[in-house]
mmCIF file with all atom_site columns, C-alpha atoms in Angstrom:
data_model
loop_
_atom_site.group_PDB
_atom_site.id
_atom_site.type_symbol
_atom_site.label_atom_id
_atom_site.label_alt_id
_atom_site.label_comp_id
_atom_site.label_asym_id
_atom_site.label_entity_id
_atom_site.label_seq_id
_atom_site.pdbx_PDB_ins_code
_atom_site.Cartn_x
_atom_site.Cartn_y
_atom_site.Cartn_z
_atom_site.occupancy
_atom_site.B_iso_or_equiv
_atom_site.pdbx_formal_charge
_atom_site.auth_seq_id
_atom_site.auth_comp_id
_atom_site.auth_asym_id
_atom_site.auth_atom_id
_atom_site.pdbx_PDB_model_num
ATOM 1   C CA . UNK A 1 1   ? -20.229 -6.612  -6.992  1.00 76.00 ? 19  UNK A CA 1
ATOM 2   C CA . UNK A 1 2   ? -23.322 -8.866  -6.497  1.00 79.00 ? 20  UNK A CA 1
ATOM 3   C CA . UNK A 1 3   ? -23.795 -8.833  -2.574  1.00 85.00 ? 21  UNK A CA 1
ATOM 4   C CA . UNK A 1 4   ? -25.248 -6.048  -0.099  1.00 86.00 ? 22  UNK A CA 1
ATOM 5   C CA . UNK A 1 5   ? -23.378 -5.146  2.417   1.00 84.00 ? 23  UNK A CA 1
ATOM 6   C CA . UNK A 1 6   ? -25.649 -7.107  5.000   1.00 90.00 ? 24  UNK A CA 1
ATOM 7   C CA . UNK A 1 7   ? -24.787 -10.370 2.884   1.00 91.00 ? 25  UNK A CA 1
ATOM 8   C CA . UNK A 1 8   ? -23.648 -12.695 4.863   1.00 91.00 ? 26  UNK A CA 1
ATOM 9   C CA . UNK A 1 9   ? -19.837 -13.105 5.050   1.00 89.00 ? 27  UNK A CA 1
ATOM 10  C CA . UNK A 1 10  ? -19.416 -16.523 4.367   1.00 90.00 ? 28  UNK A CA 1
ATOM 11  C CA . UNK A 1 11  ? -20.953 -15.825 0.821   1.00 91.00 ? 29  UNK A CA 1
ATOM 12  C CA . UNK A 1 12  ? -19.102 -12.727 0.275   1.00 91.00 ? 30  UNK A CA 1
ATOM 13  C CA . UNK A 1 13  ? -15.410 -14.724 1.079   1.00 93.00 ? 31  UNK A CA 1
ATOM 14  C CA . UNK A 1 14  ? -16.998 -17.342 -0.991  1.00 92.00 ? 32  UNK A CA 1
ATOM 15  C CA . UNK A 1 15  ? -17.168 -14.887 -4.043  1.00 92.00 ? 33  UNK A CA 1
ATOM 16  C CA . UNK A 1 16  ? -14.264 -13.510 -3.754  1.00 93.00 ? 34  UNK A CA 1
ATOM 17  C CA . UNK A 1 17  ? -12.340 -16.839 -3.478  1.00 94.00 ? 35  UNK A CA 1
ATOM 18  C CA . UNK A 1 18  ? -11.487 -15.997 0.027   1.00 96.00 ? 36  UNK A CA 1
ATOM 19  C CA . UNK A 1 19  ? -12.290 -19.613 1.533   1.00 95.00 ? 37  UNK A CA 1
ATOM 20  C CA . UNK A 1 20  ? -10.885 -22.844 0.944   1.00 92.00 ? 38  UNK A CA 1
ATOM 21  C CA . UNK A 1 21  ? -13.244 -25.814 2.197   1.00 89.00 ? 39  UNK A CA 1
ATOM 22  C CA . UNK A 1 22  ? -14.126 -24.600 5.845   1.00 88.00 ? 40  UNK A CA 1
ATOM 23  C CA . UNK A 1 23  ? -10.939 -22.264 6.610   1.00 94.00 ? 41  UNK A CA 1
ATOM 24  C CA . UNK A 1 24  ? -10.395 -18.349 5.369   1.00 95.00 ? 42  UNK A CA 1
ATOM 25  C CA . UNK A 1 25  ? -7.598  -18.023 3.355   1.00 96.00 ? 43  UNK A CA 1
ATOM 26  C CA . UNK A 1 26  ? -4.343  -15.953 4.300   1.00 96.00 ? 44  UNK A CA 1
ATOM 27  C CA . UNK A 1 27  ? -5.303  -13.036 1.846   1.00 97.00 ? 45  UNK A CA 1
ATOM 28  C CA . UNK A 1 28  ? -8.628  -12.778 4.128   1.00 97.00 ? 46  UNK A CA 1
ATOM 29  C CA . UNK A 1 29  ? -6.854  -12.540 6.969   1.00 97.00 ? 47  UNK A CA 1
ATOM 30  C CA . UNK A 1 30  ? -4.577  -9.801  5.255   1.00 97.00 ? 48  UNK A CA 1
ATOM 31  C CA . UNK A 1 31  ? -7.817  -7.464  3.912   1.00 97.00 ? 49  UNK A CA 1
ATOM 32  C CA . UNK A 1 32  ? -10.122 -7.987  6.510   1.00 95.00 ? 50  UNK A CA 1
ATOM 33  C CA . UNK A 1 33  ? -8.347  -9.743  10.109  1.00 95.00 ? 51  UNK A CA 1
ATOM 34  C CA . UNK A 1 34  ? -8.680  -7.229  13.134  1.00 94.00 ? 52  UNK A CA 1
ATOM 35  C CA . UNK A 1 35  ? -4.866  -7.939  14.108  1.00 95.00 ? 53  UNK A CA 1
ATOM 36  C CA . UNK A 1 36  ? -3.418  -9.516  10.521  1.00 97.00 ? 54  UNK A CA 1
ATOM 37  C CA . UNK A 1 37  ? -0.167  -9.421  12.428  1.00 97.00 ? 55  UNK A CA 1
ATOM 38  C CA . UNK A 1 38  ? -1.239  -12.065 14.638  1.00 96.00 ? 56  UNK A CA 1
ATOM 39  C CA . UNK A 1 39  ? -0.755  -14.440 11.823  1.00 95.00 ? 57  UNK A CA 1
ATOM 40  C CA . UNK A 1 40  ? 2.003   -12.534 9.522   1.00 95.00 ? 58  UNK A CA 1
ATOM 41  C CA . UNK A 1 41  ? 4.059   -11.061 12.113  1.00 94.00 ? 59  UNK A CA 1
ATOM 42  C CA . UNK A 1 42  ? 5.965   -9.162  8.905   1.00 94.00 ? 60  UNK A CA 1
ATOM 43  C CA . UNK A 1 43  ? 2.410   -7.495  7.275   1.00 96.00 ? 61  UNK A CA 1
ATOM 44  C CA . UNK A 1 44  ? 3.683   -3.859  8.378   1.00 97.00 ? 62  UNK A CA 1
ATOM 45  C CA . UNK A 1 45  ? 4.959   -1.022  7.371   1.00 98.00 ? 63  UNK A CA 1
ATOM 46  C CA . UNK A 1 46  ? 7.607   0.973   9.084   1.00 98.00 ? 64  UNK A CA 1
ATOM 47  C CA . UNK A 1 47  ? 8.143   4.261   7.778   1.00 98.00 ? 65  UNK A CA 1
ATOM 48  C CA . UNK A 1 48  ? 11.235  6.746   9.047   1.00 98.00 ? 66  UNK A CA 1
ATOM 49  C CA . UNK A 1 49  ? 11.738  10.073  7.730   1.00 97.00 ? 67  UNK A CA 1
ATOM 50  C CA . UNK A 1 50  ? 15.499  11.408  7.348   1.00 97.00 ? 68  UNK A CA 1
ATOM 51  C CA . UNK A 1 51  ? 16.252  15.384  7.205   1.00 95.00 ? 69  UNK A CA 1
ATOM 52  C CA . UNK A 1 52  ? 19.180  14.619  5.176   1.00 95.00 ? 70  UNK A CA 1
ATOM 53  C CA . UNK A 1 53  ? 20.598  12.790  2.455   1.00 96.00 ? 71  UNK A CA 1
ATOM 54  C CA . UNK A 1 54  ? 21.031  8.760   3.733   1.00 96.00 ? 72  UNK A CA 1
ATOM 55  C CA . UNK A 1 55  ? 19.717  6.443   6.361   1.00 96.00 ? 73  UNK A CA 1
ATOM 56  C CA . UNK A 1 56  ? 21.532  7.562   9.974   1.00 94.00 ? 74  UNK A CA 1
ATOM 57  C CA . UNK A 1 57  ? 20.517  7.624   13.608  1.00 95.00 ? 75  UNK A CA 1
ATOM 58  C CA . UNK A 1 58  ? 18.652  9.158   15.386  1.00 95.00 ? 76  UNK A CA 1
ATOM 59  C CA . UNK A 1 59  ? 15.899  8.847   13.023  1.00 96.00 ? 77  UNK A CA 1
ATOM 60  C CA . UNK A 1 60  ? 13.663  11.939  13.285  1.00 95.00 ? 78  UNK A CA 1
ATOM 61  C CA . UNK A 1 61  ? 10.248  10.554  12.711  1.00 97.00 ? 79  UNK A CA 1
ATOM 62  C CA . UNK A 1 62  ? 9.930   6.763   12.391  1.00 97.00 ? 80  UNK A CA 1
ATOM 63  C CA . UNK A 1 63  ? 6.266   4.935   13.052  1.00 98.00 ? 81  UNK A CA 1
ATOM 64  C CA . UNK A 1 64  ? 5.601   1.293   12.423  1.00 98.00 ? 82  UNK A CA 1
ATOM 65  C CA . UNK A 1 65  ? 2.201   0.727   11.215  1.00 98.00 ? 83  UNK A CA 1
ATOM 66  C CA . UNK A 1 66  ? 0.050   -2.345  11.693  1.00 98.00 ? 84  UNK A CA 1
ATOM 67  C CA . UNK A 1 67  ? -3.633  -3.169  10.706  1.00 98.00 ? 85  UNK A CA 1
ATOM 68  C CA . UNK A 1 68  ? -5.524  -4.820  7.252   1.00 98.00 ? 86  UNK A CA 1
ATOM 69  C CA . UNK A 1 69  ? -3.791  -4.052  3.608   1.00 97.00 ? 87  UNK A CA 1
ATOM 70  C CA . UNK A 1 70  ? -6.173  -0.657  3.644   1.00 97.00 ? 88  UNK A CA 1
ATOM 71  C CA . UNK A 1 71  ? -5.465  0.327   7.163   1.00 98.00 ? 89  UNK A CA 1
ATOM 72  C CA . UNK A 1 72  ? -1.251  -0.116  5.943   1.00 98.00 ? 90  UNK A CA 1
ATOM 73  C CA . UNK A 1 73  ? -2.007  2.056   2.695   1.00 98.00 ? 91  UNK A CA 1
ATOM 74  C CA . UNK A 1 74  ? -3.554  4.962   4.254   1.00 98.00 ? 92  UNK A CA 1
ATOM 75  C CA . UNK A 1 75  ? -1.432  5.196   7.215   1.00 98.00 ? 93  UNK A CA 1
ATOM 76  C CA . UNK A 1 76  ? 1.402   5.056   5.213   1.00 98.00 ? 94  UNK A CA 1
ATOM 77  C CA . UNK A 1 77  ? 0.510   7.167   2.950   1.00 97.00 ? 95  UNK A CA 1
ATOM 78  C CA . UNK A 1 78  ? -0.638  9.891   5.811   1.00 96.00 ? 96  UNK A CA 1
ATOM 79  C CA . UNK A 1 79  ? 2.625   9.583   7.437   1.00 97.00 ? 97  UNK A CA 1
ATOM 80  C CA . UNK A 1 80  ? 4.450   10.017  3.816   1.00 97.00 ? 98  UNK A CA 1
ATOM 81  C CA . UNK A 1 81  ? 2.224   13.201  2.952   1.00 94.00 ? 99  UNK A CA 1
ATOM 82  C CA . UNK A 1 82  ? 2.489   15.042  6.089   1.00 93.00 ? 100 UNK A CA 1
ATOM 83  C CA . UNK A 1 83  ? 6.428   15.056  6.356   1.00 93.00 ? 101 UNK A CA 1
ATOM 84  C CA . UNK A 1 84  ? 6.086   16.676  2.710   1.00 86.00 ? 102 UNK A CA 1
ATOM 85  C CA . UNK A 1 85  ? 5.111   20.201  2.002   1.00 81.00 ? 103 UNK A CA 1
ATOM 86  C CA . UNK A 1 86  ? 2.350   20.859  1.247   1.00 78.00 ? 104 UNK A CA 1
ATOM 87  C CA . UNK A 1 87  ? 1.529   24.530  -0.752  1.00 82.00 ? 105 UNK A CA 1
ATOM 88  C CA . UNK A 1 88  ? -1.611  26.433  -1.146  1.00 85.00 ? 106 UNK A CA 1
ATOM 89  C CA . UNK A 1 89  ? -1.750  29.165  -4.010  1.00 81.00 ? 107 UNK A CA 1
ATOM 90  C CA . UNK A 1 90  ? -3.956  31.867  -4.196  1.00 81.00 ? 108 UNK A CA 1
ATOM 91  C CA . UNK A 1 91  ? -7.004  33.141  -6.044  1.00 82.00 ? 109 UNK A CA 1
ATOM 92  C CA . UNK A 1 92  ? -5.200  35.004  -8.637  1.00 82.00 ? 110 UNK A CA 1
ATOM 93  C CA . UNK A 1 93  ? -6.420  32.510  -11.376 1.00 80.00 ? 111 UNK A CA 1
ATOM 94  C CA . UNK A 1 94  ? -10.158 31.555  -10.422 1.00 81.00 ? 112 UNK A CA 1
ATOM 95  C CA . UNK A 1 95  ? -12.092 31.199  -7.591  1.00 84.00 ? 113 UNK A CA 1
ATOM 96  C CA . UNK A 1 96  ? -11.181 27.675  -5.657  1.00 85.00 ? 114 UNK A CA 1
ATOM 97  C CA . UNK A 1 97  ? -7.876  28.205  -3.990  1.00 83.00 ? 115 UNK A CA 1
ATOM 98  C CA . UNK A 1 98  ? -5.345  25.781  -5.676  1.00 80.00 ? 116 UNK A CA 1
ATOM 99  C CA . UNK A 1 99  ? -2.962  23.470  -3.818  1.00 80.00 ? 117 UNK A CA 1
ATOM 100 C CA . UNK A 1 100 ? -0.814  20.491  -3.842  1.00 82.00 ? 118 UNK A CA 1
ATOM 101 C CA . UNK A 1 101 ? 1.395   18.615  -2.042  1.00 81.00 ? 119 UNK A CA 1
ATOM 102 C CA . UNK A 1 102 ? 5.739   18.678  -2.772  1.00 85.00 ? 120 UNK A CA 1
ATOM 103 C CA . UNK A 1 103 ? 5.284   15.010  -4.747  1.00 88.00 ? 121 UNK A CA 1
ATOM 104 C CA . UNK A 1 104 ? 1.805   14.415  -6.338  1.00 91.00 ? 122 UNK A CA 1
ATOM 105 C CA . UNK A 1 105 ? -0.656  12.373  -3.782  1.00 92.00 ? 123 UNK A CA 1
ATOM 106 C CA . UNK A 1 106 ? -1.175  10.020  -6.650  1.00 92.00 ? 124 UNK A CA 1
ATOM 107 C CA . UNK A 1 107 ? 1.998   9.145   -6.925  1.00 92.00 ? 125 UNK A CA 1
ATOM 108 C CA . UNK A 1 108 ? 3.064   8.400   -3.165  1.00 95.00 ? 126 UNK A CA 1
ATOM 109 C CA . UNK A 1 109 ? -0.593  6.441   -3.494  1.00 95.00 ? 127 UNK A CA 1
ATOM 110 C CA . UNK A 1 110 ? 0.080   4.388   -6.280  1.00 92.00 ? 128 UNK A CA 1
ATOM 111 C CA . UNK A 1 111 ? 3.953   3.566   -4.819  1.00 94.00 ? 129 UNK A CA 1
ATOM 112 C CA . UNK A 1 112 ? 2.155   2.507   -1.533  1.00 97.00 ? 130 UNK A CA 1
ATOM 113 C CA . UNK A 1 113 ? -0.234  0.108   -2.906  1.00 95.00 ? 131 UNK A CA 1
ATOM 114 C CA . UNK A 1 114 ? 1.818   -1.821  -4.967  1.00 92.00 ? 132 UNK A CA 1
ATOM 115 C CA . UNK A 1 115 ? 4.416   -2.658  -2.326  1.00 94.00 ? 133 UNK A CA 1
ATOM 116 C CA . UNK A 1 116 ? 1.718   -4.185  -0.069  1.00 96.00 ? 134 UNK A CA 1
ATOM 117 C CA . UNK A 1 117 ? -0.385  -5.480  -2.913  1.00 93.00 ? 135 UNK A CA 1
ATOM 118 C CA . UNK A 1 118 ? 2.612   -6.912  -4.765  1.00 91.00 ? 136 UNK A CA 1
ATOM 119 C CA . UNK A 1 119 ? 4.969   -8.028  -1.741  1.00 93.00 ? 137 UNK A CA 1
ATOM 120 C CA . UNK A 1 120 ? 5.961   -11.600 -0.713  1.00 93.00 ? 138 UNK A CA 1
ATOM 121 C CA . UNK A 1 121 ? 3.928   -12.308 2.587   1.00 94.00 ? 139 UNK A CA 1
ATOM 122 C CA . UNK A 1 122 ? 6.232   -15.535 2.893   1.00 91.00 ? 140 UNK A CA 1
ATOM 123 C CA . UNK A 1 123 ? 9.347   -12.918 3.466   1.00 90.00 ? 141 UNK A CA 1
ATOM 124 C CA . UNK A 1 124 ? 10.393  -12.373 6.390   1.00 90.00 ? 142 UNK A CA 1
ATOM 125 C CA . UNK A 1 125 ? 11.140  -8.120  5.830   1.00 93.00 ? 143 UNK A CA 1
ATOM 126 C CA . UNK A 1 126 ? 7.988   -5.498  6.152   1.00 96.00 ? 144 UNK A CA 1
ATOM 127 C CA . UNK A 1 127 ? 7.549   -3.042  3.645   1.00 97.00 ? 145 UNK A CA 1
ATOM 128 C CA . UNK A 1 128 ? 9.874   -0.101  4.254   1.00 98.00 ? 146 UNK A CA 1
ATOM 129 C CA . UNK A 1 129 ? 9.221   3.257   3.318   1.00 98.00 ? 147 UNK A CA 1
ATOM 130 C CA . UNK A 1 130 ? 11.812  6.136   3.656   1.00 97.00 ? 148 UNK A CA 1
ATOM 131 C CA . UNK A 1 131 ? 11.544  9.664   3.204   1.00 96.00 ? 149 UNK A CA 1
ATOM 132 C CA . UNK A 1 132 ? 14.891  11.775  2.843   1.00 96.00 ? 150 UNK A CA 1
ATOM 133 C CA . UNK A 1 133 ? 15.157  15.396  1.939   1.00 93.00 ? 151 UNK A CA 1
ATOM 134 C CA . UNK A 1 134 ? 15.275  14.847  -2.035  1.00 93.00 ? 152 UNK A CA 1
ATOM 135 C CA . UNK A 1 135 ? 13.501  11.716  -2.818  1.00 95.00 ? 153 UNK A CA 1
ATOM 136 C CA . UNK A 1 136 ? 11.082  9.066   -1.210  1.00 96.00 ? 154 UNK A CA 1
ATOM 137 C CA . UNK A 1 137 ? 12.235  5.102   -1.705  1.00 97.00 ? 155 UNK A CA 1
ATOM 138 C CA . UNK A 1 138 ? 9.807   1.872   -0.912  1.00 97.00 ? 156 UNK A CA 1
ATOM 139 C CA . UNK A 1 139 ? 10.918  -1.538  -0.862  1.00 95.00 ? 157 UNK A CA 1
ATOM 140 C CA . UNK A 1 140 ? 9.284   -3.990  -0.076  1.00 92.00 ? 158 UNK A CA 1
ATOM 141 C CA . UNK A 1 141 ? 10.163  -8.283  0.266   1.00 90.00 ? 159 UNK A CA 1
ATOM 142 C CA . UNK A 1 142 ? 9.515   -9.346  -3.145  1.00 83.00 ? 160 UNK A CA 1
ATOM 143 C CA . UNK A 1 143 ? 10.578  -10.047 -6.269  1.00 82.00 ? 161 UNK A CA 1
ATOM 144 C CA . UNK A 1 144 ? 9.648   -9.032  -10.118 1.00 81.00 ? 162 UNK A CA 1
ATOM 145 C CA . UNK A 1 145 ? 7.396   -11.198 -12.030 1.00 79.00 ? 163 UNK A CA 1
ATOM 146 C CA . UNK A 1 146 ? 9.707   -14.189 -13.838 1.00 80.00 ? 164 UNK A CA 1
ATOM 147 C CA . UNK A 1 147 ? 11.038  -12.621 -17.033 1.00 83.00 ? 165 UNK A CA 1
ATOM 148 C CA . UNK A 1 148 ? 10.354  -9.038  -15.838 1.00 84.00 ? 166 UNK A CA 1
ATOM 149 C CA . UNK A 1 149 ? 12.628  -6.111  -15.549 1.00 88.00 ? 167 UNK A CA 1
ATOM 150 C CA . UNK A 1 150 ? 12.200  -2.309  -14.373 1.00 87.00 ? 168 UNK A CA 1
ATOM 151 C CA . UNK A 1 151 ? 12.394  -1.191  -17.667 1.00 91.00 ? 169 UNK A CA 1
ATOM 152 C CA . UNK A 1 152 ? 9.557   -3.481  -19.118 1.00 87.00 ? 170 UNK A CA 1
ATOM 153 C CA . UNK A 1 153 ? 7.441   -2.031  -16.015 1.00 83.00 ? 171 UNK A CA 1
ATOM 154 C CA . UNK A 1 154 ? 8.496   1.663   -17.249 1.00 86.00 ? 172 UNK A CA 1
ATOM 155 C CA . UNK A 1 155 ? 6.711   0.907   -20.733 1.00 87.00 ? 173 UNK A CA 1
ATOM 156 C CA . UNK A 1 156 ? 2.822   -0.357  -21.074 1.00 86.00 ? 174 UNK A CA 1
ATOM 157 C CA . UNK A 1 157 ? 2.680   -3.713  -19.967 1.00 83.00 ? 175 UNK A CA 1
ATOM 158 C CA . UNK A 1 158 ? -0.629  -6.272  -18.518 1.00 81.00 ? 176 UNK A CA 1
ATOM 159 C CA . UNK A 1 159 ? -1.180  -6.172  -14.939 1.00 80.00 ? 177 UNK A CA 1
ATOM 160 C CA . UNK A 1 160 ? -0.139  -9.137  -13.422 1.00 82.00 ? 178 UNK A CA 1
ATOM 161 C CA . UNK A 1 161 ? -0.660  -8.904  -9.414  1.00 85.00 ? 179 UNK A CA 1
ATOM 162 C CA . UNK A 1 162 ? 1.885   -11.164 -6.949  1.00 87.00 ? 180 UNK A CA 1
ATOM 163 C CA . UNK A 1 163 ? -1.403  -12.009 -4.897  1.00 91.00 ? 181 UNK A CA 1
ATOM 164 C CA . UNK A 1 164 ? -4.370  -12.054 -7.257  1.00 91.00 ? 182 UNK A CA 1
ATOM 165 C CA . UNK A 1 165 ? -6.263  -12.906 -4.181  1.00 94.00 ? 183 UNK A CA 1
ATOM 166 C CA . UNK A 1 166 ? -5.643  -9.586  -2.506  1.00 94.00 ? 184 UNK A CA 1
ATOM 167 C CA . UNK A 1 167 ? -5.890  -7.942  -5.683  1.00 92.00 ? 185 UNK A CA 1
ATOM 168 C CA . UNK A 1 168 ? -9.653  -8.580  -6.262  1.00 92.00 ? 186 UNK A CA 1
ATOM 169 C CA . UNK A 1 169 ? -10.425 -7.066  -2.949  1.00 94.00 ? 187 UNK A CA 1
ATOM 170 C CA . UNK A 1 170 ? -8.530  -3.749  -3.474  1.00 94.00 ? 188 UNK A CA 1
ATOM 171 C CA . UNK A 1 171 ? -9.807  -3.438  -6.762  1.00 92.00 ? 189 UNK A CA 1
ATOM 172 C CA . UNK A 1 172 ? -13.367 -3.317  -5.720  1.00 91.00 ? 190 UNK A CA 1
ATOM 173 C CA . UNK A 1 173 ? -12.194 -0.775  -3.094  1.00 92.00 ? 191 UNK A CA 1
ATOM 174 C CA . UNK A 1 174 ? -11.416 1.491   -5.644  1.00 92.00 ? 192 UNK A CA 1
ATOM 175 C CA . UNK A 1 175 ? -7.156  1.123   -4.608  1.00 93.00 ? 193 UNK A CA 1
ATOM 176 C CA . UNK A 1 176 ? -5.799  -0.514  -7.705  1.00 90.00 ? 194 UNK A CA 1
ATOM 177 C CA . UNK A 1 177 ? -7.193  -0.595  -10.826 1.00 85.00 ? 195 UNK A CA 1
ATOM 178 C CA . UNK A 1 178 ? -6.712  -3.711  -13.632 1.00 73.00 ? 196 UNK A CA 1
ATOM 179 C CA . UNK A 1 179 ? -4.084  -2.179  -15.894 1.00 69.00 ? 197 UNK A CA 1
ATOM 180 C CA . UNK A 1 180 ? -0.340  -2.456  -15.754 1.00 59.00 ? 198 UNK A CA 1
#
């Protein structure tokens, strides 16, 4: 990235394509507003997290989370983490004490990021992430790439982001990287 981090903004949002004539673009808003949902009343994440089975009420633990596309990753992916187990071995093996959480970090992670990376903004739903005692689902308002299918995406395949504009961004942030 060519700029400091004491460049002035209006050259960084330049560089990243982040202005169009005199006016920010909606993907600035989304990566760097202080209250996004001002402007796209739908950019949040609610997260609930069942004891059972399916969706019913009361819901034991549901947050809805609001902020910039970084803020919604990591406190979604906090809330995810810390309804999961989370076990710590011993030092049997070798010296550093081993541990991991019930479903790998990376994996909740890399689930997170592409819902908000690769949603619709112009939808009217939030991403929606729910936890239940055997599995963890994520939707979010959005559709496949034209010509795309969930098995193409479960075999190697280009990286094509919904919002290239946002993509840049969280690439450079080290939360998505260029490959399918």
């Amino acid at each position: 990235f060519p700029f400091q981090e004491t460049a002035p903004i209006h050259d960084i949002f330049t560089h990243l394509n982040l202005i169009e004539g005199k006016r920010i673009t909606n993907a600035a808003i989304l990566l760097f507003g202080k209250n996004p949902q001002r402007f796209f009343i739908n950019s949040e994440v609610r997260c609930a997290h069942f004891h059972g089975y399916i969706v019913e009420k009361p819901i034991p633990s549901y947050k809805v989370f609001k902020g910039d596309v970084f803020e919604l990753v990591d406190q979604a992916e906090n809330f995810v983490l810390s309804k999961r187990d989370y076990s710590v071995g011993t030092r049997a093996e070798e010296t550093s004490i081993p541990s991991k959480y019930e479903i790998p970090k990376e994996i909740v992670s890399e689930a997170i990021v592409n819902a908000i990376a690769h949603r619709d903004y112009t939808q009217n739903g939030s991403v929606q992430i729910m936890l239940f005692r055997d599995r963890l689902e994520i939707l979010n308002p959005g559709a496949l790439p034209l010509g795309w299918s969930i098995d193409k995406l479960k075999k190697p395949h280009p990286s094509v982001p919904f919002n290239p504009l946002l993509a840049e961004p969280m690439y450079l942030k080290g939360y998505i990287e260029r490959m399918g």
